[in-house]
Coordinates of C-alpha atoms and ligand atoms in Angstrom, one line a residue:
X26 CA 4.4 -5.8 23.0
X27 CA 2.3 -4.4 20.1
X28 CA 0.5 -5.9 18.0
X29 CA -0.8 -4.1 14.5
X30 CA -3.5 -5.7 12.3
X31 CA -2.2 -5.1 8.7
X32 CA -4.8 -6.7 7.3
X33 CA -8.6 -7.7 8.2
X34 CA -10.1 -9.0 4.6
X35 CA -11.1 -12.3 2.8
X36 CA -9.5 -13.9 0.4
X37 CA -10.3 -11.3 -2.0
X38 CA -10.2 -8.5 0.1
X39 CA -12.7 -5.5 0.1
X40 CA -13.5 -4.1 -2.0
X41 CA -13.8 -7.3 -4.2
X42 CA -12.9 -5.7 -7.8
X43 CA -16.0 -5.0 -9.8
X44 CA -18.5 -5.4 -7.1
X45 CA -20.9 -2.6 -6.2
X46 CA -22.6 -3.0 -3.0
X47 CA -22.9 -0.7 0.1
X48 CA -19.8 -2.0 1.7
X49 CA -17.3 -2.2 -1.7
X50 CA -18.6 1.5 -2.4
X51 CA -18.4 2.3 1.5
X52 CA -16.0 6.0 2.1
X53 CA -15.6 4.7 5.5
X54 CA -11.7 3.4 5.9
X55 CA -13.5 0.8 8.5
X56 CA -14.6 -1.2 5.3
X57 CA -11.2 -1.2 3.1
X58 CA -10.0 -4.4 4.2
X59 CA -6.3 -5.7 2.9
X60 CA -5.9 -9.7 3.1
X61 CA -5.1 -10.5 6.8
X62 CA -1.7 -10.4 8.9
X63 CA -0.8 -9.0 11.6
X64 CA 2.6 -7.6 12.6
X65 CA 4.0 -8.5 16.4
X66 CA 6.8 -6.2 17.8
X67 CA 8.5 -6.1 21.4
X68 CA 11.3 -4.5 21.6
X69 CA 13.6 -4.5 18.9
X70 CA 12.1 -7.7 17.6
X71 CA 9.4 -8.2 14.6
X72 CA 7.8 -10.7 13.0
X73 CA 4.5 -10.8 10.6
X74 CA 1.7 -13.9 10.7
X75 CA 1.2 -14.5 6.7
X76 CA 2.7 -12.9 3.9
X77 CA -0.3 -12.5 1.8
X78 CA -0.8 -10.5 -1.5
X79 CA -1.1 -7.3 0.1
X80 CA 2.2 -7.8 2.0
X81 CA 4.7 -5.4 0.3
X82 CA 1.7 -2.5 0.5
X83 CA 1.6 -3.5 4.2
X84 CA 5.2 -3.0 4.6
X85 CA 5.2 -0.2 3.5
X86 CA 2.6 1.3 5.2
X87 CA 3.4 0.2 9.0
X88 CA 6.7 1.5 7.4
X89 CA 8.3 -1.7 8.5
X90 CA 12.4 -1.8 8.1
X91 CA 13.4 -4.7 10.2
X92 CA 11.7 -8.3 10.4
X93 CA 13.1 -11.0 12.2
X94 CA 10.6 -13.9 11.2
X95 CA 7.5 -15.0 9.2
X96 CA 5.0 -17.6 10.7
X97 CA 2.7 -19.1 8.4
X98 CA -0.7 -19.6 9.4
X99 CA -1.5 -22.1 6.3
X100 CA -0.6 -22.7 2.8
X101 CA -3.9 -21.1 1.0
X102 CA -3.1 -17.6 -1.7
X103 CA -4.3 -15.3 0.5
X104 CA -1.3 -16.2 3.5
X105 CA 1.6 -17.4 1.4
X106 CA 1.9 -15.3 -2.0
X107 CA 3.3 -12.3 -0.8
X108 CA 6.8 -14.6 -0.3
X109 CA 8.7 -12.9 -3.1
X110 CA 8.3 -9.5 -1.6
X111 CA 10.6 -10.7 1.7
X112 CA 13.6 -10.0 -0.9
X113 CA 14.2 -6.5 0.4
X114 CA 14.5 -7.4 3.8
X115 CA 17.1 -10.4 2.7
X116 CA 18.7 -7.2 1.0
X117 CA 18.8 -4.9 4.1
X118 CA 19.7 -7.3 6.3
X119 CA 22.0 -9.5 4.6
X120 CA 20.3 -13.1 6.4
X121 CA 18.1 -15.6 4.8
X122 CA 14.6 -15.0 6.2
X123 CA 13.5 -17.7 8.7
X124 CA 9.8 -19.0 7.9
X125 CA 8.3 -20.8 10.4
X126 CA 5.5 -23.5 9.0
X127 CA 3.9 -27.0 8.8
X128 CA 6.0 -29.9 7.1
X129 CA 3.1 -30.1 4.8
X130 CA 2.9 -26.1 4.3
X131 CA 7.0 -26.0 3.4
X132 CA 6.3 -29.6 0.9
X133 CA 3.7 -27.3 -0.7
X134 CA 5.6 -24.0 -1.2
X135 CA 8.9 -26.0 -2.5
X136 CA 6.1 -26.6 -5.4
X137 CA 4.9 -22.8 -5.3
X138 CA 7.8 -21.1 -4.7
X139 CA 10.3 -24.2 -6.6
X140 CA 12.9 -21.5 -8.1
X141 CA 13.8 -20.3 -4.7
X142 CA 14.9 -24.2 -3.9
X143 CA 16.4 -24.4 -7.2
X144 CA 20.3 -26.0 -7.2
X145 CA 21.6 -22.7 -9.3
X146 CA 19.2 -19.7 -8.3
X147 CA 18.7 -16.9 -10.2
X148 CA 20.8 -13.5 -8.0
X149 CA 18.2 -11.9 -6.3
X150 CA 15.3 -14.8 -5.8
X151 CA 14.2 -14.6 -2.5
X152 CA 16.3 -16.7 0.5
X153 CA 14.7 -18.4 3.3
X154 CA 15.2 -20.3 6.3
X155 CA 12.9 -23.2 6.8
X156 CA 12.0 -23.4 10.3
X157 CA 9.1 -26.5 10.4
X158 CA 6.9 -26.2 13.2
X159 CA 3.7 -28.1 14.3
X160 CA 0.5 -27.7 17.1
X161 CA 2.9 -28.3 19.6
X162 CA 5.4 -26.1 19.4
X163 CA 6.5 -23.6 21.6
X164 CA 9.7 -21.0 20.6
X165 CA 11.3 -17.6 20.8
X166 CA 11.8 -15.0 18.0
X167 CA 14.0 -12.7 20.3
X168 CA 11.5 -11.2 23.3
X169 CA 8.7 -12.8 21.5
X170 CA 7.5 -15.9 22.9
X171 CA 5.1 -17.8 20.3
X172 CA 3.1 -20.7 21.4
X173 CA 1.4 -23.0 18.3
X174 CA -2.7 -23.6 18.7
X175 CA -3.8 -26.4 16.2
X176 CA -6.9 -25.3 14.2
X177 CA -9.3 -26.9 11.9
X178 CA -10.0 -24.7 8.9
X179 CA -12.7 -27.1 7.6
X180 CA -11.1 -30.6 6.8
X181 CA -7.7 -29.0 7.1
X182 CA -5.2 -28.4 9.9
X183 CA -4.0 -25.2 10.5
X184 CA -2.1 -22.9 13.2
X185 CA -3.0 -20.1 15.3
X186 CA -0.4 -18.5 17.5
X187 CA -0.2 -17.5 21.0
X188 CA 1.8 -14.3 22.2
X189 CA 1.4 -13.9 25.7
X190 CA -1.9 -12.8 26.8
X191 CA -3.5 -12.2 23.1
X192 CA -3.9 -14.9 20.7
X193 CA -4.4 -15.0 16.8
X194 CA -6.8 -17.9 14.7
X195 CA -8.1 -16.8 11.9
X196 CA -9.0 -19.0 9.0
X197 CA -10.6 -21.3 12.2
X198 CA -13.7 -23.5 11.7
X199 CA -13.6 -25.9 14.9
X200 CA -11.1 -26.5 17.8
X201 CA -10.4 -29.7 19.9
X202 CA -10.9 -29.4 23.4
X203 CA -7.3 -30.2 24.0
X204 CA -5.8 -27.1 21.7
X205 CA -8.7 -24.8 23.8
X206 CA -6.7 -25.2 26.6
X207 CA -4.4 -22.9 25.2
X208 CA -6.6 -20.3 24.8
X209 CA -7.9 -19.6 28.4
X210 CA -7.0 -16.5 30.5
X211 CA -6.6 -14.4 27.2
X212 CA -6.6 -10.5 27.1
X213 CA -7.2 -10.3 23.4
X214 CA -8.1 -12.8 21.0
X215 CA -8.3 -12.2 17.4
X216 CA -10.5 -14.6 15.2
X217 CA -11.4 -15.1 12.1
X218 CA -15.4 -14.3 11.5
X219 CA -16.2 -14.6 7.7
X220 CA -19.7 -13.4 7.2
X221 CA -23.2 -14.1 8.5
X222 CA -24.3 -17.1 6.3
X223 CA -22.7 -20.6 7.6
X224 CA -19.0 -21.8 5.3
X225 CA -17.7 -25.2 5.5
X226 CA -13.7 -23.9 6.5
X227 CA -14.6 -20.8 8.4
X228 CA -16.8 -19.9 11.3
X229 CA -19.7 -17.6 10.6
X230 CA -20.3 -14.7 12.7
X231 CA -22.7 -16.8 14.8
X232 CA -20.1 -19.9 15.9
X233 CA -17.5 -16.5 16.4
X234 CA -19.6 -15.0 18.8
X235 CA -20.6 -18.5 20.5
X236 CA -16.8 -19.5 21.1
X237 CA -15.8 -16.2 22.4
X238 CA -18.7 -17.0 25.0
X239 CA -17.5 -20.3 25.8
X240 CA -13.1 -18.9 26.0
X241 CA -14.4 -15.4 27.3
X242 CA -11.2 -13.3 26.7
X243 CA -11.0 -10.2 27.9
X244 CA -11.6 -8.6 24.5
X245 CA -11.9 -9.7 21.0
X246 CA -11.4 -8.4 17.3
X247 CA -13.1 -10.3 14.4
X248 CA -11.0 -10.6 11.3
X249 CA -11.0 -12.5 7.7
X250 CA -13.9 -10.1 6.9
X251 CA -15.9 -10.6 3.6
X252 CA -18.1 -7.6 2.0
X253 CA -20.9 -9.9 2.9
X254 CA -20.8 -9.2 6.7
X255 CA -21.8 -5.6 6.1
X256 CA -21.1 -2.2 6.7
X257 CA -18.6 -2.4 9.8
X258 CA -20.8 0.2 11.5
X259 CA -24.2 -1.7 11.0
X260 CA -22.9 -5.2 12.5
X261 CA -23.9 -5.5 16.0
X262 CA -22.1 -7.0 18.2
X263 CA -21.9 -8.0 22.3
X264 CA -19.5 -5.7 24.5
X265 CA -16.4 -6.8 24.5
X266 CA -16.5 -7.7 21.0
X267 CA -15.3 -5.7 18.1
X268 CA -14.8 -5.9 14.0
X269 CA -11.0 -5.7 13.5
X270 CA -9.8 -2.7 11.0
X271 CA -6.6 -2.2 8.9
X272 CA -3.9 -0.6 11.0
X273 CA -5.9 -1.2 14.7
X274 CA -3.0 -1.0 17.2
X275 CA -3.1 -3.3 20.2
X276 CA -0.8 -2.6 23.1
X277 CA -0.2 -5.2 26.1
Ligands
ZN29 ZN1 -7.6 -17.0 4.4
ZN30 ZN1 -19.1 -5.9 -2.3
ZN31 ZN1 -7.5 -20.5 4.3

């Protein structure tokens, strides 16, 4: 299986238009961060975690051709507004696109995305197949096995997913005891870490590195990055530990 991390920003990605400090004007490609997803492939099988604004520029540059499914994370911008953009693969591959999501997520996007429900649709909208899903759901896309985590993303709930031996939270403030459960024995996790001061829906760098302690995977790769965490270079960080970056690879 391989994993590719398409995106590693915030909500408004870095750089943030207009703004000038060290890490918006940073050269290093460490500090260009896109708005998150992440691509899982095994075999001849694909699927993407959130379809964000960044998504079509993320196609095409993991120079995607085939995808078999979207999972949604959550219903905020910055995972969901990319959804017009899955029209070339309904093109290429002549299927509606299965989207697998909350109940509440999918009541949310028939507001969003209302002309792709529409009775008479306009040729060409974007087609989807609704696929609702909730913390305890367990399926296969193809060779891919995905196991739902339910998160807390402040007052809201929220998924992770499991693949295996590497699991993927971001957008996570707090998580029961029971959905931890899930998480144990993992070769990779990737979380979300938004910056260093504390945020009501996301953990800080601090609560990151203190729930890392208490799952212990084997590794770990911080995403949802804001410009204020700082240069990637100048955060310091335990062994094992490691800021995510746009197109990291992980094999397993
Ligand atoms: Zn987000
Ligand atoms: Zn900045
Ligand atoms: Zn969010």
């Amino acid at each position: 299986m391989k994993i590719t991390l398409l995106g590693t920003g915030t909500s408004q990605g870095v750089p943030v238009i207009g703004c000038n400090c060290e890490v918006c004007r940073s050269t290093d490609p460490k500090d260009s961060r896109l708005r998150v997803s992440i691509l899982v492939e095994h075999r001849e099988d694909a699927l993407v975690v959130d379809v964000g604004p960044d998504f079509r520029q993320q196609m095409l540059r993991a120079g995607v051709k085939k995808l078999d499914a979207v999972l949604l994370t959550h219903e905020h911008n910055d995972h969901i507004v990319g959804l017009d953009d899955i029209r070339p693969f309904n093109f290429r591959q002549l299927t509606d696109m299965p989207i697998y999501c909350m109940s509440r997520v999918l009541d949310d996007l028939k507001i969003r995305f209302a002309y792709t429900f529409a009775e008479s649709r306009y040729p060409g909208v974007p087609r989807f197949d609704w696929k609702v899903i909730d913390s305890s759901s367990a399926f296969k896309i193809g060779h891919i096995s995905v196991e739902c985590i339910g998160l807390k993303h402040g007052s809201l709930d929220i998924l992770g997913f499991r693949f295996g031996d590497l699991a993927y939270c971001t957008d996570v403030k707090t998580v029961t005891n029971e959905q931890k459960k899930k998480l144990h024995n993992l070769k990779v996790l990737i979380i979300g870490a938004l910056h260093h001061d504390a945020h009501h829906a996301h953990m800080n760098l601090h609560e990151a590195l203190e729930f890392i302690e208490e799952i212990k995977p084997a590794r770990t790769y911080l995403t949802h990055i804001s410009h204020h965490m700082g240069k990637a270079s100048a955060v310091k960080l335990p062994a094992g530990v490691e800021m995510a970056w746009d197109g990291l690879c992980i094999e397993l």
